[in-house]
Tab-separated table of C-alpha atoms in Angstrom:
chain	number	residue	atom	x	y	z
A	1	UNK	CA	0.000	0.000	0.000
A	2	UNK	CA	1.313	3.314	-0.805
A	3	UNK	CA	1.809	6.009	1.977
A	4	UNK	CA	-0.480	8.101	0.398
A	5	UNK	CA	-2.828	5.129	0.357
A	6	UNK	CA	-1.955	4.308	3.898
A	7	UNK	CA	-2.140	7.833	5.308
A	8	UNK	CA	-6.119	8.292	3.810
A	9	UNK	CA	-6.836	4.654	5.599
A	10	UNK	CA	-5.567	5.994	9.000
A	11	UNK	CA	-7.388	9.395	8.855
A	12	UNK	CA	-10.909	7.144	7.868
A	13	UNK	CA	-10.092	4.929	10.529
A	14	UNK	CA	-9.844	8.085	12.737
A	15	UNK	CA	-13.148	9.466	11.496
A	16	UNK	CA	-15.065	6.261	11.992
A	17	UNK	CA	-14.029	5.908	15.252
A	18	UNK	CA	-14.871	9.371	16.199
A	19	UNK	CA	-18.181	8.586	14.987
A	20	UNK	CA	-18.545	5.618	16.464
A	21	UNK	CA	-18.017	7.485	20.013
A	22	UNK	CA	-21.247	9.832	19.431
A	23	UNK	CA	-23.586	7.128	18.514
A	24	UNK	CA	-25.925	4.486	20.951
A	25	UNK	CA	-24.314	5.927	24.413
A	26	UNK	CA	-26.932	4.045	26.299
A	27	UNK	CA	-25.925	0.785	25.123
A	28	UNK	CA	-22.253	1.265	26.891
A	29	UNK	CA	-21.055	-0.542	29.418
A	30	UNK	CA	-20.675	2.269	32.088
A	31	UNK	CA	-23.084	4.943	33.521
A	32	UNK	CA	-24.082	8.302	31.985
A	33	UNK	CA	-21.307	9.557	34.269
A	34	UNK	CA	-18.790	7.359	32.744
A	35	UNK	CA	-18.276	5.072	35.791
A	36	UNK	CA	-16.527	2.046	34.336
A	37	UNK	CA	-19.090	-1.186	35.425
A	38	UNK	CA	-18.538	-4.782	35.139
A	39	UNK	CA	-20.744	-6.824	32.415
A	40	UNK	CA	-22.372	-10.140	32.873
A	41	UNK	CA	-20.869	-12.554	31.059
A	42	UNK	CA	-22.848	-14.519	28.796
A	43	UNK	CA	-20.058	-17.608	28.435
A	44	UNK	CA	-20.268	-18.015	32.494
A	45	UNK	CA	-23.496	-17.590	32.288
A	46	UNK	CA	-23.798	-21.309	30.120
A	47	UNK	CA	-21.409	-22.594	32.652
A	48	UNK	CA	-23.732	-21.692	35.045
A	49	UNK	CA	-26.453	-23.202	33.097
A	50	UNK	CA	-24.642	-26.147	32.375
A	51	UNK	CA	-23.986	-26.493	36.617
A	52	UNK	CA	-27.651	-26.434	37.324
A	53	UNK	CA	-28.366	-28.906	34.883
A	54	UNK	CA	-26.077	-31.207	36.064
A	55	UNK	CA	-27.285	-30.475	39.741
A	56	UNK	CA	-30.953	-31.475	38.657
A	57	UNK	CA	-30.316	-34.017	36.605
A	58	UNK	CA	-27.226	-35.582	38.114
A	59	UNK	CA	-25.222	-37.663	34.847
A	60	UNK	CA	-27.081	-36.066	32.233
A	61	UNK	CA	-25.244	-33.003	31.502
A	62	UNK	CA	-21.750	-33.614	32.037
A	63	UNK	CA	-18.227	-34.945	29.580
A	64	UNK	CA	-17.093	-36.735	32.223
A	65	UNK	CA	-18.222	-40.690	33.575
A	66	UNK	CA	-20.487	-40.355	36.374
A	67	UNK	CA	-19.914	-42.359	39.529
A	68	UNK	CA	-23.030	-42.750	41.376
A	69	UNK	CA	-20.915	-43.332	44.644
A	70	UNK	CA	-19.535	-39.877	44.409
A	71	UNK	CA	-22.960	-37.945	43.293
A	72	UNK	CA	-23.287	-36.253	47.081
A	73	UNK	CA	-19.946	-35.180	46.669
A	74	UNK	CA	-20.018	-34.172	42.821
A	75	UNK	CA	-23.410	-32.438	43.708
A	76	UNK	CA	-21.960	-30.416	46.504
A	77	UNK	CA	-18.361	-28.988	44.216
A	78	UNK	CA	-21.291	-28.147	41.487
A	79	UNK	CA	-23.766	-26.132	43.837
A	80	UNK	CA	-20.655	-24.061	45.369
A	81	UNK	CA	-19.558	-23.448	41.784
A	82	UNK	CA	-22.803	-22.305	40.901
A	83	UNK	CA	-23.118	-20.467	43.506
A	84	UNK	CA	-19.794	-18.463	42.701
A	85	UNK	CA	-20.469	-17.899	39.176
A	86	UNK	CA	-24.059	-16.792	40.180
A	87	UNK	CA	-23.115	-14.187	42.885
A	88	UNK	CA	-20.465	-12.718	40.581
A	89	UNK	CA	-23.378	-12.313	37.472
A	90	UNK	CA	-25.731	-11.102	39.741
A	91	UNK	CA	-22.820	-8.252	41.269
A	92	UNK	CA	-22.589	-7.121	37.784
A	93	UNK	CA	-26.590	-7.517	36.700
A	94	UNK	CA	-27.027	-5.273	39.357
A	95	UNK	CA	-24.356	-2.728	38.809
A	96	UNK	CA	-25.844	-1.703	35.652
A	97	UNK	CA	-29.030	-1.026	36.805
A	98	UNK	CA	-27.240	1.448	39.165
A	99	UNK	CA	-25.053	3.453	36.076
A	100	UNK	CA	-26.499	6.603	37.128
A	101	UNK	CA	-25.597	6.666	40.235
A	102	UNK	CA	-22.105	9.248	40.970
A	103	UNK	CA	-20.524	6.134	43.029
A	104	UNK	CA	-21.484	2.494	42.988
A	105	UNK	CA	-21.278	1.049	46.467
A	106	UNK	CA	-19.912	-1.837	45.718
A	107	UNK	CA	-19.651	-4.003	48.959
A	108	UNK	CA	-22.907	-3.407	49.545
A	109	UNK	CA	-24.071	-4.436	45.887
A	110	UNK	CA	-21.537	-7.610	46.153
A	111	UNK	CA	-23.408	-8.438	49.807
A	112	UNK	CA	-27.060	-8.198	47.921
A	113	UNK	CA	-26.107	-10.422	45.118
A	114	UNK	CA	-24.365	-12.827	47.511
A	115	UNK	CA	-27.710	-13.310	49.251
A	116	UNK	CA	-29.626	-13.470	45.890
A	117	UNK	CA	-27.390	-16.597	44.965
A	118	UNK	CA	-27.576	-18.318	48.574
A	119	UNK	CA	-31.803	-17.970	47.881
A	120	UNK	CA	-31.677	-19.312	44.351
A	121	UNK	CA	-29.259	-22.186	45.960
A	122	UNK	CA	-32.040	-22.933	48.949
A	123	UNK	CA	-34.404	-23.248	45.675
A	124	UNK	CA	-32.945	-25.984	44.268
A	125	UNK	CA	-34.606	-28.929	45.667
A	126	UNK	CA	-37.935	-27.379	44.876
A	127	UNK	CA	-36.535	-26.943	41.006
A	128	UNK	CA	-35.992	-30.518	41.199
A	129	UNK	CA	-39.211	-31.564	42.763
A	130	UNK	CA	-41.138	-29.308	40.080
A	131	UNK	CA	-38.765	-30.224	36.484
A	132	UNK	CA	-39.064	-34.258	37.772
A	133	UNK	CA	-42.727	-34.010	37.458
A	134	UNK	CA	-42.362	-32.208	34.402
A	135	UNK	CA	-40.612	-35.147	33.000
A	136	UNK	CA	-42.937	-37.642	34.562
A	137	UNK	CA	-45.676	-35.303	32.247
A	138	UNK	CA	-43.990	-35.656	29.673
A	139	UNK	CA	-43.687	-39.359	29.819
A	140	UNK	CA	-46.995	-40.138	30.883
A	141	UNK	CA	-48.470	-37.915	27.663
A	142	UNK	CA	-46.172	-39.265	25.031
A	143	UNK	CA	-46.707	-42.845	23.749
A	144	UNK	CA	-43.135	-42.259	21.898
A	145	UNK	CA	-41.118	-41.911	25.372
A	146	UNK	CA	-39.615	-45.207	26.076
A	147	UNK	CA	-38.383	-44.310	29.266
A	148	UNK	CA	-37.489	-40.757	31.877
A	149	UNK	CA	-33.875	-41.109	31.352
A	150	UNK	CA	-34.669	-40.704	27.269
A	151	UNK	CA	-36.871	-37.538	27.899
A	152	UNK	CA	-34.091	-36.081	29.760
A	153	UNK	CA	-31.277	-36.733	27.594
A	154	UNK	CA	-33.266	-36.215	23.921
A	155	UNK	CA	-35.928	-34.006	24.438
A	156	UNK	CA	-35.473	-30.033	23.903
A	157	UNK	CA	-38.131	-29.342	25.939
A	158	UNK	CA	-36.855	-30.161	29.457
A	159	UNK	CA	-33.455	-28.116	28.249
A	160	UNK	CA	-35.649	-25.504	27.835
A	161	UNK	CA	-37.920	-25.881	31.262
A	162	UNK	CA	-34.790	-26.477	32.847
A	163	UNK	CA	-33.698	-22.545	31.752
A	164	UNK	CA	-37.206	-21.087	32.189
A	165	UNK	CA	-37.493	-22.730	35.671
A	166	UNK	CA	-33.913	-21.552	36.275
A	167	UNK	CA	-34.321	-18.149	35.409
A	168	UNK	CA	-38.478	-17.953	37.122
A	169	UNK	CA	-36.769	-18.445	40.146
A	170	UNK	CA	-33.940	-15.544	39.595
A	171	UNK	CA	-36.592	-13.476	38.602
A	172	UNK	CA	-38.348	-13.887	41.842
A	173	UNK	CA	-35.528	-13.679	43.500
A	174	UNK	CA	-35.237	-9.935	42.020
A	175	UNK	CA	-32.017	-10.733	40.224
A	176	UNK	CA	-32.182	-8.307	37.148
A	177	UNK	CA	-30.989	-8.773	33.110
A	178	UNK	CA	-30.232	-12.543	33.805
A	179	UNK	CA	-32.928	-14.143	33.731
A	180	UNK	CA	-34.209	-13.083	30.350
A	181	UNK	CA	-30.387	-13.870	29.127
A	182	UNK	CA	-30.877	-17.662	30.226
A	183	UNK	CA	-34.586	-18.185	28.495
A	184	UNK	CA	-32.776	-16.943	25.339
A	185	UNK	CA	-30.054	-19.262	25.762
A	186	UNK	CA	-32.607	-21.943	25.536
A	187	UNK	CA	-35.017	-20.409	22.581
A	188	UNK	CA	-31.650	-20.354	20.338
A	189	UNK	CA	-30.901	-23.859	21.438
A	190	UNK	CA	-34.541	-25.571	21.327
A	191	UNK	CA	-36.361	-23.048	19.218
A	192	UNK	CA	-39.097	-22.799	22.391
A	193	UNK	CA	-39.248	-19.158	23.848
A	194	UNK	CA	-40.479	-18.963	27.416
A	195	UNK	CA	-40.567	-15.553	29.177
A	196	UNK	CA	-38.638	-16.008	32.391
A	197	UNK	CA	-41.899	-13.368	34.030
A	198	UNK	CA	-44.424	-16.298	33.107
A	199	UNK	CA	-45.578	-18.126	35.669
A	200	UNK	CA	-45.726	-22.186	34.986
A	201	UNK	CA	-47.620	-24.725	36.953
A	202	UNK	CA	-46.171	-28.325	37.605
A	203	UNK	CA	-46.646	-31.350	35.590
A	204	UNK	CA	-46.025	-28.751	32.346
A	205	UNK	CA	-45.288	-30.965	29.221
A	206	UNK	CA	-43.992	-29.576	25.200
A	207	UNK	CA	-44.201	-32.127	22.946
A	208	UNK	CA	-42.062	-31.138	20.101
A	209	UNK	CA	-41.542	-27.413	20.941
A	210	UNK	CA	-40.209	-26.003	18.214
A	211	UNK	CA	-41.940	-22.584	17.373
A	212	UNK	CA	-43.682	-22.302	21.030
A	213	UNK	CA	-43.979	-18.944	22.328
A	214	UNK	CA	-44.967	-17.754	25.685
A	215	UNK	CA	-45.301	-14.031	26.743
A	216	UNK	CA	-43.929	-12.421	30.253
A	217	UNK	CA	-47.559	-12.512	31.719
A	218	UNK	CA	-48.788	-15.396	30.487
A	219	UNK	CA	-50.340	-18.005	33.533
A	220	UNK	CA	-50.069	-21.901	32.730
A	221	UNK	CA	-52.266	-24.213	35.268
A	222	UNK	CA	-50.785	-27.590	36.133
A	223	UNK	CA	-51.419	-30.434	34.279
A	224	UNK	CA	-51.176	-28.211	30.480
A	225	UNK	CA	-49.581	-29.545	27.691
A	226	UNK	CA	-49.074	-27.852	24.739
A	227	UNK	CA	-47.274	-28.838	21.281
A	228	UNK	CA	-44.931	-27.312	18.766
A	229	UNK	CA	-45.913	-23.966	17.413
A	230	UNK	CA	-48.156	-22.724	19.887
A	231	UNK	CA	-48.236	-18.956	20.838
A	232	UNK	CA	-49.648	-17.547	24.282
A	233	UNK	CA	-49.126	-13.548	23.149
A	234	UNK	CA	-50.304	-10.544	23.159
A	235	UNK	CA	-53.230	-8.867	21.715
A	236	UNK	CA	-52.243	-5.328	22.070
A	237	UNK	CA	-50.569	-3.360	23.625
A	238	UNK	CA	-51.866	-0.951	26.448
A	239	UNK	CA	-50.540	2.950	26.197
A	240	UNK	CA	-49.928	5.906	27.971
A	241	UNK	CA	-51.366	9.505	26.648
A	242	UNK	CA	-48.752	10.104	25.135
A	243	UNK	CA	-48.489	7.108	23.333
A	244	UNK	CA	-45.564	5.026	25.010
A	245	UNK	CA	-46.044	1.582	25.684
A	246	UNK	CA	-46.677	0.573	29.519
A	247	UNK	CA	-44.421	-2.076	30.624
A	248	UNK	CA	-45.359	-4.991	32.834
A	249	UNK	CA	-49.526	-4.568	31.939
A	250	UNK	CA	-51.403	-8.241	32.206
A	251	UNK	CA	-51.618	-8.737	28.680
A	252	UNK	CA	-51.066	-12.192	27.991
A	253	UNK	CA	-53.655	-15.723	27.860
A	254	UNK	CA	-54.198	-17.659	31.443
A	255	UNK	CA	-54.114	-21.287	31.146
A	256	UNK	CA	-56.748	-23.412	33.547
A	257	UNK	CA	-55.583	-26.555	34.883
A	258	UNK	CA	-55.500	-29.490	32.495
A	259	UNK	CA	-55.904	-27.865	29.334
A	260	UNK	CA	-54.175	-29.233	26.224
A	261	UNK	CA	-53.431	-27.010	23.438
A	262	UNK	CA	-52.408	-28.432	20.000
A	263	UNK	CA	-50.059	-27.271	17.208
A	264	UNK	CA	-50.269	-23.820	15.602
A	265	UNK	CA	-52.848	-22.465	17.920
A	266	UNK	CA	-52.652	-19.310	18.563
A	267	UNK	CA	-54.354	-17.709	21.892
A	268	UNK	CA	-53.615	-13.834	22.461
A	269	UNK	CA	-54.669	-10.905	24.736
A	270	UNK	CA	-56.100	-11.236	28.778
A	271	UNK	CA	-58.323	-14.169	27.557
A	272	UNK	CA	-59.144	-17.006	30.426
A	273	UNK	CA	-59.054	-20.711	28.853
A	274	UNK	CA	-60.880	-22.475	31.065
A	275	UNK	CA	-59.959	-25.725	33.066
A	276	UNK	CA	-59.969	-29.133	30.965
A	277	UNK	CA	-60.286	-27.491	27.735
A	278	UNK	CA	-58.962	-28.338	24.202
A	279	UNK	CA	-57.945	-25.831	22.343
A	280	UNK	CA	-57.263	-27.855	18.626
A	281	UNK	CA	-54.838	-27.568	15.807
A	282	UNK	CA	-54.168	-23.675	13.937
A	283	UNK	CA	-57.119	-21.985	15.629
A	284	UNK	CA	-56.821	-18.347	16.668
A	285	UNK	CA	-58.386	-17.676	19.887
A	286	UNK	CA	-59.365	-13.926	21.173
A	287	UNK	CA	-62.046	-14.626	24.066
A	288	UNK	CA	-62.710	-16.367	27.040
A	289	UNK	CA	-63.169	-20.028	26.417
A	290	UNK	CA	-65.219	-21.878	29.056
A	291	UNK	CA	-64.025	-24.767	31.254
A	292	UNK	CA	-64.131	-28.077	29.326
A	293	UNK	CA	-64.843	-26.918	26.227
A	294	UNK	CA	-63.739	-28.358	22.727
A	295	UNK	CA	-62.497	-25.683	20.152
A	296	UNK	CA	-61.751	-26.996	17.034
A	297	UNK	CA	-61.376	-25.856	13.205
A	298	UNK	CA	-65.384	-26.417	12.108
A	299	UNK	CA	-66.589	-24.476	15.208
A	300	UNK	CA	-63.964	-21.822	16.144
A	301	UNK	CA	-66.426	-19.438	14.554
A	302	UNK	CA	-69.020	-20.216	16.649
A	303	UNK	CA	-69.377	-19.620	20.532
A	304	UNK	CA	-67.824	-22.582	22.860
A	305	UNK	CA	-69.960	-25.705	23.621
């Protein structure tokens, strides 16, 4: 390359970068006062992932041979890692949301997340309890599952229950950012997109998955099973006067115990679908459907029987 060449690359260079520095300020990682803050990191963040899989389903999720002898002790070195990787995401979750302030305290941020991770850690068991019945589900609606230990290692779905579960519970918690992060870890891997806000019932089964979507306010019943392709959004959405959208406004379906809900269908807005109800194949529901009632193709024109 000629200087001349050379010299017109550097003073581009130059200019782009200056650019660069005036545009999408809000997307940087440090406050409007330019306090430098840590990021969570999405690669520890599938560690972590990764750890609580292998914590709930012990063998499952892991390179190495598993030695049933040693599980208590294998269990134990995976909770603590957790637990470490967890605090630290959480410190920096939470020092974002406090960019504007003119000086982070940051012992006293470090001692909140800390306490966030030892909650999520007393959570486990219940996890467990709730994602074994979801594979008992499952098993019990699939006439293609040949055994538990096949719906764990092969299906998509419990990788993706597993996350939403995960991240439900950090959401409760109050952890910030992190949950959403982990339920789209999951929707790129299984192609199933759970809001980490929804709240999910036990004995929740997916069969297939692909294609499912299911908004932040949406309300599953136990004993629901739904299959590939089904959406639980929203209608609209609700305004202020001056035309911005309100956040966090009830706008998605709630799902009555026992309802099954088959491909394609599509259920949006506040609409109640009432307990025991089938909701069939590509319909497009927009009202209240009443409990054990049949909604199919021929009469999804027609009120519910």
């Amino acid at each position: 390359m000629s200087d001349n060449l050379q010299e017109q690359m550097m003073r581009t260079i130059q200019r782009t970068v200056d650019a660069l520095q005036t545009d999408v300020r809000s997307l940087r990682p440090y406050g409007a006062r330019g306090i430098e803050l840590p990021m969570p990191n999405v690669k520890r963040l599938k560690q972590f992932v990764m750890l609580c899989r292998g914590i709930i389903f012990p063998g499952y999720f892991v390179t190495d041979a598993f030695i049933p002898q040693s599980e208590r002790y294998l269990t134990g070195v995976n909770v603590e890692q957790a637990s470490l990787i967890l605090s630290s995401e959480i410190y920096a979750a939470l020092c974002i949301y406090e960019e504007d302030s003119e000086k982070i305290d940051s012992h006293s941020l470090q001692v909140k997340a800390q306490g966030m991770a030892m909650k999520f850690v007393e959570g486990l068991p219940e996890l467990r309890r709730m994602l074994n019945m979801d594979v008992e589900a499952i098993y019990d609606g699939d006439p293609a599952a040949e055994s538990y230990r096949e719906i764990v290692f092969a299906y998509p779905c419990i990788r993706a229950l597993i996350n939403y579960r995960v991240a439900h519970l950090l959401y409760k918690i109050g952890v910030p950012l992190i949950p959403r992060v982990i339920t789209e870890m999951a929707h790129s891997e299984t192609g199933i997109d759970i809001h980490p806000y929804a709240t999910i019932g036990s004995r929740f089964a997916i069969d297939h998955g692909t294609g499912v979507v299911i908004g932040a306010t949406a309300i599953i019943g136990n004993n629901v099973k739904i299959y590939q392709g089904v959406t639980l959004g929203a209608k609209s959405f609700p305004t202020d006067k001056d035309g911005n959208i309100l956040k966090g406004e009830p706008r998605h379906p709630i799902i009555e115990d026992n309802v099954v809900i088959y491909a394609q269908a599509t259920i949006l807005g506040r609409v109640r679908i009432g307990e025991g109800s089938t909701i069939g194949g590509n319909v497009w529901v927009t009202q209240n459907v009443p409990p054990h009632s049949k909604i199919i193709q021929d009469n999804v024109k027609k009120d519910a029987q």
